[in-house]
Amino acid sequence: MLVNRLHASEALSRPFEFTVELLSDDPGIPLKDVQGKLMSIALVRKDGSLRYFSGRVFGFSLKRVDGGVSFYEARLAPWTKYLSLRKDNYLFHYTTLYQQASSIFGDYANLADWDWRVQGASGVMTDCCQFDETDSNFLERRWAAAGIFYWFEHSATGHTLVLSDDSGAAPAIDGGHPEIPFQRHGGAVEEDGIAEWSPGRRITEGSVTLASYDFKAPQPAFTSLPTLHRQGEVLHVESYEYTGAFGFKDGGDARSVAQTRMEALEAAGKHFTGAGNSRQLMPGRWFRLTGHVGRGTTEHDEQAREFLIVEVIHTASNNYHVSTTAPSHYENALLCVRKVVPWRAPRSHHSSDTKIHGIQTATVVGPAGEEIHTDMYGRVRVQFHWDRAGASDEKSSAWIRVATPWAGENFGMVSIPRVGTEVLVQFMDGNPDRPIITGMVPNANTLPPWALPANKTQSGILSRSTPGGSYDNANALRFEDKKGQEQLWLHAEKDQLTEVEHDEDKWVGNDRRKTVDRDETSHIKRDRTETVDRDETVTVHRHRTERVDRDERISIGENRSEDVGIDETISIGSNRNETVGRNETISVGVNRSKTVARNEKDKIGRNWSVNVARMKTETIGMASMQNVGMGRIDTVGMAYNLNVGMVMATVVGRSQTTKVGKVVSVSAGEKIELVCGGSKFVMTPDAIYLESKDIHIKASGTVHVDGPADVHLNSGSAKSPPEGDGENGA
């Protein structure tokens, strides 16, 4: 096949497009045999060198057949055209732009031929998301945002993608010197040069202002950069852009981003268009224009005459269809900027920002064996369902923030999504690199805590003990809203701590039951009031200890019954007063022992009755005194025994009567003495003395007086009774 015509468009940061008209005498060339092949067209320059236009055939068609000549059309594009055909969903973790390009280019076998001349843009990005977009769009939008541009270098064997971030370092055109003369069309022989040259301007923004927000330093950050481009007397217009979350890292990064934005605008502020036939022109190169002096420049002002080639459109023909001897033709049109002006591709130059406007779901992931994987901000990692490369582990994504209904300065609500939970993910400003979790949804593996629809009237919270907890290991708060069966259920899997810093009121409309399987401790630091409107029953199955540090008062409106199964011990440190308004009955089943360390005083307003069924023993360590205001009656059913260790005294204010049914026996070891006024009767072991003013002896029968020795009557030998010895208790 012969090349008859070539229309070639190539530009910075755009894939080239070559349309080639080919002639053949074979109208039956299989079209698919040509598709995908590398095709190179050589353009002969004036100095004999060749300029190649090399590309892959992405379109091939038979246009017409005329006079036995078949006209074919081939559409050539760079190997990167394949990148615009493949759409992918992929997450790049902790990579640089170079690593992202290398990873993607590695999927294109031996086609990828590229040269990375970028000096900056080496920062590592935590997560970069390629979502539902072509490889080409993903790379080009990120290159443009970073100020990276590209062009293609051609050879007979292919073409190379060249990437750079410094247009000032662009190489000069081929040919050994960078000069291209300016010359008008005309003359017998036209030299290679530029025949038309036209500068142009357009008003651009006067400054760039950027804003961003980083939740780790939660204050909006701003940076502003004015243009260095002198535009004349025009209105200053600001380009204010909110770059979203993490639009820049710090002040230095902010200025770098703003400068990149500004340089992209300035590059479009002044441009130069031209046309001619110089076959040295190609984008990504620079040249020096000679023979043309613009306004404000001189022939010696080299910097003002150096231009960076941004775009070239080539038209070339061999005119074989006209005549085999017809001369070939070549011309071009070009777009340039001054070489000293940095050139950046606008971000929408050959790509568009990918946006995710809807909600997605993803699964929370973490290291093997961990059920909760989070950081100090409560962030989690997820595995997106579209991520084929992720391993569902802690490397599947960067940390992602989790929205909560309430967040404040160490207050609010927290519920960290656990590993395996399906979460709702939205993207701030639609940016795929800025996901945020806004909710959680159940699925077949994570069903709701209570079976539905059977428990559709229930709502609440059921947690899960971790690690290794099951359905039965949880804290819970559940609301049952079924009419007539309403219930609030609170469950603590282990401990429940309740803190009320002021008052707490509880109202129970019906019954209240409380069960404590082990111990209960209540500490009330001030007063306690308990009111039971009806009955109270307290059952203590073992021991009970009650301590009142000061006073205790018990008031019982009617009756009180106290039942002690075995023993009762009451210890009173000081005094005890017991008042019974009417009656008191004490019943002791077996024995009763009462010990008073010092004094005991019983005061009975009217009557006192003591009934001892068998025996009563009363022991008094020193003295006993009993005072009865009026009468006292002691009744002993059988025997009465009074034992006094030393002295006993009985004082009767008026009269004393002793009545014995049968026998009275009085025994004294030393003396028995009876005294009544001046009369006295004394009995000793040796004698009996009777003394009185008058002594009368009267017997209804016989009076017997008998003495073994003598009986003295009026003999003056009778003795008076001996005096008392002071031991009568008087």
XYZ file of C-alpha atoms in Angstrom:
730
model
C 0.000 0.000 0.000
C 1.103 3.537 -0.767
C 0.480 6.579 1.379
C -1.444 9.139 -0.605
C -2.598 11.603 2.053
C -1.924 12.242 5.726
C -3.913 14.368 8.109
C -2.224 14.346 11.507
C -3.315 16.125 14.688
C -1.026 15.997 17.698
C -0.972 18.132 20.857
C 0.311 18.290 24.386
C -1.692 16.087 26.746
C -3.848 14.693 23.955
C -3.514 11.382 22.114
C -2.566 12.018 18.517
C -4.967 11.221 15.687
C -3.570 10.339 12.280
C -5.828 9.780 9.283
C -4.009 8.116 6.417
C -5.327 7.579 2.895
C -3.737 4.484 1.354
C -3.770 3.266 -2.221
C -3.730 -0.392 -3.256
C -4.527 -2.469 -6.269
C -6.127 -5.066 -3.983
C -9.701 -4.283 -3.009
C -9.962 -7.420 -0.899
C -7.520 -6.769 1.897
C -9.046 -8.325 5.078
C -9.720 -5.364 7.311
C -9.142 -7.229 10.553
C -5.680 -8.257 9.339
C -4.647 -4.610 9.494
C -6.358 -3.594 12.742
C -4.049 -3.284 15.708
C -0.912 -3.298 13.557
C 1.808 -0.690 14.000
C 1.990 1.651 11.008
C 4.704 4.245 10.470
C 4.586 7.031 7.864
C 7.791 8.874 7.075
C 7.826 12.523 6.112
C 10.997 13.572 4.303
C 12.430 16.828 5.587
C 14.437 19.350 3.648
C 17.685 18.118 5.165
C 16.846 14.544 4.164
C 16.003 13.342 7.653
C 12.726 11.616 8.249
C 9.933 12.648 10.539
C 7.884 9.610 11.509
C 4.198 9.429 12.263
C 3.843 6.115 14.020
C 0.663 4.676 15.480
C -1.517 1.660 15.980
C -4.307 1.054 13.486
C -7.514 1.464 15.449
C -9.725 1.911 12.392
C -9.344 0.582 8.851
C -11.859 0.821 6.028
C -12.169 0.566 2.255
C -13.440 3.948 1.083
C -13.807 3.467 -2.667
C -12.410 1.806 -5.760
C -11.625 4.093 -8.692
C -10.066 2.916 -11.956
C -8.611 -0.214 -10.434
C -7.202 1.718 -7.490
C -8.578 0.894 -4.051
C -8.670 3.778 -1.590
C -8.293 2.663 2.032
C -8.404 4.812 5.141
C -6.428 4.006 8.272
C -6.953 5.788 11.554
C -3.887 5.703 13.749
C -3.708 6.387 17.460
C -1.116 5.823 20.178
C -0.958 2.614 22.144
C -2.571 4.540 24.988
C -5.783 4.408 22.962
C -6.267 0.972 24.474
C -6.418 2.700 27.860
C -9.540 4.535 26.725
C -11.210 1.237 25.895
C -10.691 -0.535 29.203
C -12.931 0.499 32.068
C -11.975 -0.658 35.537
C -12.721 -0.331 39.233
C -9.604 -0.403 41.349
C -8.165 1.014 44.553
C -4.543 2.093 44.620
C -3.196 1.976 48.174
C -0.259 4.127 49.281
C 1.087 4.749 45.786
C 2.668 7.598 43.855
C 1.503 8.748 40.438
C 4.456 6.926 38.920
C 3.469 3.683 40.631
C -0.117 4.054 39.477
C 0.982 4.567 35.872
C 3.423 1.689 36.071
C 0.750 -0.625 37.476
C -1.740 0.192 34.754
C 0.790 0.181 31.912
C 1.959 -3.211 33.094
C -1.406 -4.650 32.034
C -0.747 -3.758 28.378
C 1.981 -6.303 27.695
C 4.704 -5.083 25.348
C 2.719 -2.186 23.937
C 3.540 0.250 26.725
C 6.497 2.429 25.798
C 6.849 5.428 28.107
C 9.404 7.811 29.544
C 8.833 9.381 32.985
C 10.600 12.759 33.119
C 8.599 14.119 36.025
C 10.720 15.747 38.718
C 7.999 16.446 41.291
C 4.666 14.778 42.099
C 6.395 12.117 44.171
C 4.029 12.199 47.126
C 2.402 9.005 48.296
C -1.392 9.049 48.155
C -3.230 6.999 50.763
C -6.028 5.781 48.533
C -6.746 6.621 44.907
C -9.953 5.262 43.494
C -10.497 4.364 39.877
C -14.234 3.924 39.776
C -16.150 2.924 36.685
C -13.790 4.856 34.458
C -11.271 4.095 31.779
C -7.600 3.747 32.512
C -7.019 6.741 30.265
C -9.404 9.049 32.126
C -8.077 7.932 35.507
C -4.453 8.671 34.653
C -5.006 11.859 32.672
C -7.171 13.552 35.285
C -4.605 12.796 37.976
C -1.718 13.927 35.786
C -3.507 17.175 34.990
C -4.291 17.820 38.668
C -0.608 17.360 39.489
C 0.577 19.610 36.623
C 1.949 16.713 34.545
C 1.618 16.868 30.777
C 2.685 14.506 28.017
C 3.432 14.145 24.338
C 4.643 11.395 22.009
C 8.014 10.902 20.370
C 7.877 8.917 17.098
C 10.300 6.600 15.379
C 10.213 4.020 12.619
C 9.554 1.282 15.163
C 6.899 2.958 17.268
C 6.156 5.866 19.548
C 6.994 6.720 23.151
C 4.775 8.431 25.673
C 6.823 11.162 27.385
C 5.596 12.661 30.657
C 6.981 15.830 32.247
C 6.038 18.524 34.734
C 8.456 21.195 33.488
C 7.706 22.679 30.104
C 10.819 24.841 30.420
C 12.897 21.670 30.104
C 11.326 20.686 26.796
C 13.860 19.780 24.082
C 14.332 21.904 20.981
C 13.070 20.844 17.570
C 15.137 18.399 15.512
C 17.729 19.615 13.099
C 20.644 20.778 15.215
C 19.438 24.352 15.690
C 16.136 25.658 17.054
C 15.562 28.496 14.581
C 12.599 28.551 12.201
C 12.382 31.523 9.824
C 9.291 33.539 9.266
C 8.553 34.072 5.581
C 5.443 34.914 3.669
C 4.055 32.668 0.956
C 5.468 33.549 -2.390
C 8.574 33.211 -4.506
C 9.641 30.514 -6.864
C 10.877 28.189 -4.157
C 9.454 28.180 -0.669
C 11.847 27.340 2.113
C 10.622 25.505 5.204
C 9.346 28.108 7.628
C 6.388 29.794 9.171
C 4.331 31.851 6.771
C 1.631 33.060 9.114
C 2.000 34.203 12.725
C -0.735 35.632 14.936
C -0.605 36.405 18.682
C -3.813 36.251 20.680
C -5.038 36.934 24.194
C -8.061 36.167 26.286
C -9.011 37.414 29.725
C -8.351 34.909 32.445
C -8.811 34.805 36.197
C -6.695 37.258 38.143
C -6.089 35.033 41.159
C -6.649 31.548 42.402
C -7.928 30.909 45.912
C -8.221 27.406 47.309
C -9.865 26.100 50.439
C -9.667 22.708 52.048
C -10.548 20.939 55.281
C -8.715 18.307 57.272
C -10.616 16.798 60.210
C -7.321 16.182 62.027
C -6.828 19.966 62.142
C -10.501 20.954 62.100
C -10.315 24.462 60.745
C -10.792 25.369 57.065
C -7.481 26.204 55.390
C -7.131 28.808 52.658
C -4.469 29.900 50.229
C -4.513 32.529 47.492
C -2.151 33.196 44.619
C -2.339 36.164 42.196
C -1.498 35.840 38.548
C 1.816 37.064 37.166
C 0.157 37.535 33.825
C -0.290 41.217 32.887
C -3.682 41.523 31.218
C -4.136 45.275 30.992
C -7.036 47.291 32.308
C -9.420 44.431 32.979
C -11.589 43.502 35.919
C -9.838 41.354 38.471
C -11.719 38.079 38.759
C -10.991 35.516 41.429
C -11.226 31.779 40.920
C -12.236 30.453 44.334
C -12.358 26.697 44.586
C -13.164 24.469 47.499
C -10.975 21.460 46.926
C -12.895 19.381 49.431
C -11.528 17.265 52.208
C -7.754 16.837 52.066
C -7.445 19.055 48.985
C -3.940 19.865 50.186
C -1.828 18.674 53.088
C -0.251 21.865 54.425
C 0.647 25.407 53.505
C 3.454 24.407 51.165
C 1.292 21.877 49.396
C -1.513 24.442 49.159
C 0.752 26.939 47.400
C 1.971 24.229 45.047
C -1.574 23.245 44.100
C -2.605 26.883 43.656
C 0.434 27.531 41.462
C -0.426 24.574 39.263
C -3.993 25.870 38.884
C -2.734 29.377 38.159
C -0.194 28.243 35.577
C -2.896 26.302 33.722
C -4.957 29.504 33.535
C -2.021 31.718 32.561
C -0.966 29.395 29.767
C -4.307 30.005 28.099
C -4.134 33.783 28.627
C -1.780 34.431 25.711
C -1.141 32.174 22.760
C 0.267 32.274 19.272
C -1.148 30.600 16.189
C 0.761 30.052 13.027
C 0.877 28.185 9.751
C 3.634 27.149 7.407
C 5.519 24.207 6.016
C 8.312 23.609 8.509
C 8.559 19.851 8.899
C 10.447 20.170 12.203
C 7.395 21.064 14.229
C 5.966 18.687 16.813
C 4.365 19.244 20.258
C 6.594 19.090 23.306
C 9.456 20.859 21.476
C 10.434 24.501 21.314
C 11.780 26.741 18.563
C 13.067 30.262 18.059
C 11.202 32.341 15.490
C 13.439 34.481 13.300
C 12.557 37.124 10.830
C 9.497 38.276 12.686
C 9.577 41.042 15.267
C 6.454 41.371 17.376
C 5.227 44.416 19.185
C 7.540 45.250 22.088
C 10.251 42.796 21.006
C 13.445 43.032 18.998
C 15.371 40.555 16.932
C 17.886 40.329 19.765
C 15.232 39.542 22.404
C 15.682 35.793 22.162
C 13.520 34.874 25.144
C 10.536 36.686 23.643
C 11.032 34.768 20.371
C 11.215 31.281 21.910
C 8.000 29.315 21.798
C 6.781 25.995 23.112
C 4.755 24.037 20.595
C 1.402 23.011 22.094
C -0.389 21.640 19.052
C 0.372 20.939 15.374
C -2.009 19.876 12.617
C -0.185 18.353 9.644
C -1.515 17.953 6.119
C 0.599 16.073 3.601
C -0.097 14.420 0.249
C 1.768 12.567 -2.463
C -0.946 13.165 -5.069
C -0.437 9.708 -6.558
C -4.040 9.718 -7.728
C -3.315 12.791 -9.852
C -0.022 11.781 -11.403
C 2.926 9.707 -10.429
C 5.102 12.712 -11.141
C 2.958 15.256 -9.263
C 4.922 17.007 -6.474
C 4.104 16.203 -2.874
C 2.570 18.818 -0.655
C 2.941 19.562 3.047
C 1.591 22.292 5.308
C 0.774 22.695 8.938
C -0.991 24.853 11.511
C 0.343 25.287 14.992
C -0.508 26.641 18.443
C 2.264 27.925 20.724
C 2.931 29.693 23.997
C 6.041 31.510 25.075
C 8.647 29.098 26.336
C 9.140 31.083 29.547
C 5.493 30.638 30.466
C 4.957 27.282 32.231
C 2.400 25.203 30.425
C -0.082 23.048 32.299
C -2.983 21.104 30.935
C -6.338 22.314 32.255
C -7.949 19.619 34.333
C -10.747 19.185 31.822
C -8.326 19.174 28.888
C -8.729 15.513 27.982
C -10.417 14.023 31.010
C -13.296 14.606 33.335
C -13.520 14.281 37.079
C -15.164 11.059 38.152
C -18.042 11.553 40.542
C -20.017 9.061 42.596
C -23.301 10.740 43.401
C -25.170 7.742 44.758
C -24.781 5.505 47.781
C -22.769 2.311 47.743
C -22.416 -0.467 50.258
C -19.224 -2.163 51.379
C -18.154 -4.693 53.999
C -16.095 -3.731 57.051
C -12.811 -5.654 57.194
C -9.797 -6.006 59.443
C -6.883 -8.241 60.369
C -7.539 -11.939 60.806
C -9.029 -12.675 64.216
C -10.089 -9.089 64.961
C -13.784 -8.369 65.360
C -13.399 -4.612 65.837
C -10.687 -2.836 63.854
C -10.544 0.920 64.367
C -8.306 3.876 65.180
C -8.491 6.840 67.557
C -11.062 8.575 65.328
C -13.396 5.586 65.190
C -12.553 4.985 61.538
C -12.770 1.560 59.909
C -11.572 -0.127 56.740
C -13.849 -1.664 54.126
C -13.837 -3.992 51.185
C -15.787 -2.474 48.300
C -17.893 -4.989 46.415
C -16.409 -3.883 43.094
C -12.814 -4.270 44.290
C -11.607 -7.524 42.712
C -8.057 -7.144 43.978
C -8.832 -6.580 47.654
C -8.253 -9.447 50.075
C -10.918 -8.396 52.615
C -8.287 -7.524 55.205
C -6.795 -4.425 56.806
C -5.160 -3.529 53.471
C -8.404 -3.360 51.493
C -8.839 0.370 52.033
C -7.552 3.340 53.928
C -9.216 4.367 57.185
C -12.710 5.685 56.463
C -14.573 8.036 58.760
C -17.906 6.911 60.199
C -20.807 9.331 60.513
C -22.673 9.350 63.813
C -25.924 11.044 64.866
C -24.053 13.068 67.474
C -20.418 14.114 67.746
C -18.851 16.690 70.026
C -15.786 17.406 72.126
C -15.479 14.078 73.922
C -19.240 13.654 73.911
C -21.762 12.253 71.490
C -22.640 8.782 70.251
C -20.370 5.994 69.086
C -21.122 2.669 67.432
C -18.111 1.330 65.573
C -19.063 -0.898 62.632
C -17.622 -4.320 63.255
C -15.796 -6.605 60.871
C -18.325 -8.241 58.552
C -20.884 -5.433 58.803
C -22.321 -4.106 55.562
C -22.134 -0.317 55.614
C -23.493 2.512 53.508
C -20.754 4.565 51.864
C -21.137 8.004 50.365
C -18.462 10.193 48.851
C -17.827 13.762 49.930
C -18.330 16.142 47.024
C -18.816 12.993 44.923
C -15.061 12.388 45.042
C -14.287 8.629 44.886
C -11.145 9.280 46.949
C -13.181 10.696 49.839
C -15.550 7.988 51.121
C -17.471 8.362 54.351
C -19.643 5.750 56.047
C -23.139 7.056 56.715
C -24.963 3.996 57.951
C -25.221 0.240 58.268
C -27.611 -2.240 56.682
C -28.423 -5.866 57.524
C -27.936 -8.683 55.068
C -28.260 -12.470 55.031
C -25.137 -12.810 57.179
C -25.970 -9.977 59.566
C -29.685 -10.242 60.234
C -31.489 -7.926 62.684
C -31.102 -8.817 66.373
C -34.689 -10.052 66.707
C -36.286 -12.353 64.134
C -38.544 -10.605 61.669
C -41.364 -10.309 60.851
C -42.351 -12.255 63.981
C -40.947 -9.496 66.209
C -41.829 -6.551 64.017
C -43.153 -4.606 67.013
C -39.748 -4.726 68.696
C -37.011 -2.150 68.307
C -33.853 -1.383 70.200
C -30.169 -2.148 70.528
C -28.440 -5.504 70.896
C -24.653 -5.492 71.054
C -22.290 -8.455 70.956
C -19.565 -9.405 73.438
C -16.165 -9.544 71.829
C -14.039 -11.368 71.049
C -15.751 -14.674 70.485
C -19.205 -13.647 71.668
C -22.366 -15.361 70.464
C -25.997 -14.290 70.236
C -26.368 -15.038 73.946
C -23.493 -12.708 74.898
C -24.736 -9.168 74.544
C -25.855 -5.955 76.167
C -29.333 -4.984 75.077
C -32.047 -2.362 75.214
C -35.279 -3.483 73.607
C -38.673 -1.812 73.196
C -41.761 -3.933 72.723
C -44.581 -1.827 71.247
C -47.236 -4.505 70.827
C -50.489 -3.075 72.156
C -51.198 -4.408 75.623
C -47.763 -6.044 75.892
C -45.575 -2.955 75.883
C -42.212 -3.580 77.483
C -38.786 -2.026 77.894
C -36.080 -4.654 78.401
C -32.591 -3.715 79.564
C -29.923 -6.414 79.725
C -26.319 -6.085 80.936
C -24.175 -9.047 79.984
C -21.935 -8.464 82.989
C -21.882 -5.207 84.999
C -24.342 -2.317 84.911
C -23.236 1.044 86.247
C -25.778 3.846 86.694
C -24.750 7.379 87.659
C -27.250 10.121 88.540
C -25.570 13.364 89.536
C -28.663 14.962 91.050
C -32.135 13.476 91.616
C -33.614 10.206 90.431
C -37.324 9.480 90.434
C -38.850 6.084 89.735
C -42.539 5.350 89.419
C -43.934 1.837 89.037
C -47.626 1.696 88.301
C -48.112 -1.879 89.457
C -45.630 -4.403 90.906
C -41.862 -4.328 91.120
C -39.640 -7.370 91.564
C -35.903 -7.414 92.096
C -33.660 -10.484 92.246
C -29.961 -10.294 93.163
C -28.246 -13.661 92.768
C -25.404 -12.794 95.140
C -24.753 -9.672 97.235
C -26.290 -6.201 97.300
C -24.684 -3.088 98.799
C -26.420 0.266 99.192
C -24.594 3.374 100.402
C -26.793 6.374 101.157
C -24.624 9.281 102.243
C -27.373 11.318 103.876
C -30.986 10.480 104.712
C -33.224 7.680 103.569
C -37.019 7.581 103.717
C -38.957 4.475 102.832
C -42.756 4.402 102.866
C -44.785 1.227 102.445
C -48.504 2.023 102.250
C -49.573 -1.535 103.056
C -47.493 -4.573 103.999
C -43.758 -5.273 103.906
C -42.128 -8.671 104.180
C -38.357 -9.034 104.545
C -36.917 -12.543 104.548
C -33.246 -13.134 105.408
C -32.295 -16.792 105.028
C -29.044 -16.549 106.982
C -27.609 -13.659 108.959
C -28.640 -10.041 109.173
C -26.590 -7.194 110.644
C -28.086 -3.746 111.091
C -26.045 -0.854 112.462
C -27.288 2.607 113.440
C -24.428 4.911 114.455
C -26.641 7.266 116.466
C -30.395 7.060 117.076
C -33.026 4.657 115.774
C -36.723 5.242 116.132
C -39.290 2.634 115.154
C -42.938 3.646 115.183
C -45.589 0.949 114.670
C -49.183 2.106 114.343
C -50.779 -1.058 115.663
C -49.161 -4.410 116.387
C -45.670 -5.766 116.081
C -44.664 -9.403 116.077
C -41.054 -10.512 116.162
C -40.192 -14.180 115.707
C -36.626 -15.430 116.343
C -36.134 -19.066 115.385
C -33.271 -19.778 117.790
C -31.271 -17.097 119.579
C -31.512 -13.312 119.870
C -28.843 -11.091 121.328
C -29.466 -7.406 121.992
C -26.499 -5.236 122.988
C -27.084 -1.637 124.060
C -23.983 0.437 124.659
C -25.525 2.897 127.105
C -29.188 3.324 128.062
C -32.388 1.720 126.913
C -35.910 3.052 127.437
C -38.861 0.858 126.524
C -42.400 2.205 126.785
C -45.485 0.076 126.211
C -48.684 2.114 126.051
C -50.887 -0.699 127.298
C -49.913 -4.332 127.557
C -46.696 -6.254 126.972
C -46.469 -10.023 126.920
C -43.137 -11.831 126.838
C -43.239 -15.567 126.193
C -40.025 -17.580 126.535
C -40.350 -21.163 125.356
C -37.578 -22.635 127.537
C -35.099 -20.503 129.466
C -34.548 -16.819 129.868
C -31.415 -15.235 131.294
C -31.168 -11.581 132.160
C -27.971 -9.871 133.303
C -27.783 -6.245 134.544
C -24.188 -5.144 135.113
C -25.134 -2.516 137.696
C -28.658 -1.304 138.473
C -32.098 -2.291 137.269
C -35.268 -0.419 138.062
C -38.759 -1.624 137.233
C -41.610 0.867 137.605
C -45.119 -0.464 137.146
C -48.024 1.961 137.248
C -50.556 -0.496 138.619
C -50.141 -4.257 138.705
C -47.262 -6.629 138.064
C -47.737 -10.345 137.743
C -44.950 -12.883 137.395
C -45.990 -16.462 136.670
C -43.267 -19.129 136.751
C -44.574 -22.582 135.834
C -41.931 -24.462 137.832
C -38.947 -22.702 139.369
C -37.658 -19.175 139.551
C -34.096 -18.437 140.610
C -33.064 -14.871 141.239
C -29.435 -14.028 142.021
C -28.419 -10.530 143.076
C -24.725 -9.822 143.442
C -25.004 -7.263 146.245
C -28.354 -5.811 147.258
C -31.964 -5.947 146.163
C -34.543 -3.341 147.034
C -38.201 -3.622 146.237
C -40.653 -0.772 146.851
C -44.373 -1.473 146.537
C -46.641 1.534 146.894
C -49.639 -0.283 148.309
C -49.998 -4.028 148.425
C -47.987 -7.042 147.388
C -49.134 -10.618 147.269
C -46.751 -13.527 146.751
C -48.452 -16.829 146.065
C -46.353 -19.980 145.963
C -48.158 -23.134 144.912
C -46.017 -25.561 146.877
C -42.725 -24.542 148.473
C -41.124 -21.162 149.094
C -37.463 -20.993 150.022
C -35.687 -17.744 150.833
C -31.923 -17.955 151.345
C -30.053 -14.851 152.587
C -26.293 -15.189 152.823
C -25.741 -12.740 155.667
C -28.340 -10.247 156.854
C -32.031 -9.969 156.158
C -34.304 -7.196 157.431
C -38.034 -6.919 156.980
C -39.749 -3.594 157.788
C -43.546 -3.392 157.811
C -45.093 0.026 158.271
C -48.169 -1.166 160.173
C -48.899 -4.841 160.473
C -47.581 -8.139 159.253
C -49.522 -11.376 159.243
C -47.997 -14.746 158.706
C -50.289 -17.697 158.322
C -48.935 -21.234 158.025
C -51.210 -24.148 157.356
C -49.290 -26.619 159.473
C -45.740 -26.080 160.691
C -43.559 -23.009 161.146
C -39.944 -23.758 161.787
C -37.523 -21.001 162.768
C -33.883 -21.933 163.324
C -31.151 -19.539 164.407
C -27.544 -20.433 165.002
C -27.011 -18.027 167.924
C -30.112 -16.119 169.027
C -33.733 -15.470 168.327
C -35.027 -12.106 169.530
C -38.572 -10.691 169.583
C -39.003 -7.051 170.764
C -42.229 -5.112 171.145
C -41.861 -1.769 172.936
C -40.535 -2.517 176.413
C -41.198 -6.243 176.103
C -38.537 -8.578 174.832
C -38.195 -12.270 174.149
C -34.669 -13.616 173.565
C -33.721 -17.187 172.869
C -30.094 -18.318 172.908
C -28.623 -21.812 172.744
C -28.258 -21.728 176.578
C -31.292 -19.803 177.821
C -34.618 -18.198 177.119
C -35.241 -14.682 178.392
C -38.632 -13.067 178.730
C -38.913 -9.495 179.956
C -41.888 -7.165 180.214
C -43.798 -4.994 182.636
C -46.394 -7.597 183.053
C -46.222 -11.141 181.995
C -49.444 -13.085 181.752
C -49.589 -16.850 181.402
C -53.045 -18.266 180.965
C -53.876 -21.779 180.059
C -57.254 -23.273 179.534
C -55.898 -26.465 180.937
C -52.745 -27.192 182.965
C -49.555 -25.083 183.238
C -46.504 -27.200 183.665
C -43.224 -25.754 184.980
C -40.440 -28.216 185.463
C -36.766 -27.724 186.306
C -34.344 -30.554 186.936
C -32.618 -28.500 189.633
C -34.398 -25.550 191.137
C -37.384 -23.397 190.287
C -36.957 -19.886 191.701
C -40.018 -17.683 192.117
C -39.495 -14.110 193.292
C -36.003 -14.919 194.398
C -34.382 -11.934 192.623
C -32.195 -14.235 190.577
C -33.940 -13.692 187.193
C -31.688 -12.023 184.569
C -32.576 -9.479 181.932
C -32.301 -10.571 178.232
C -28.911 -9.963 176.637
C -28.536 -6.828 174.446
C -28.634 -7.069 170.675
C -25.311 -7.592 168.791
C -26.066 -5.245 165.838
C -26.606 -7.928 163.248
C -30.370 -7.614 163.093
C -30.253 -5.294 160.074
C -31.785 -2.397 162.027
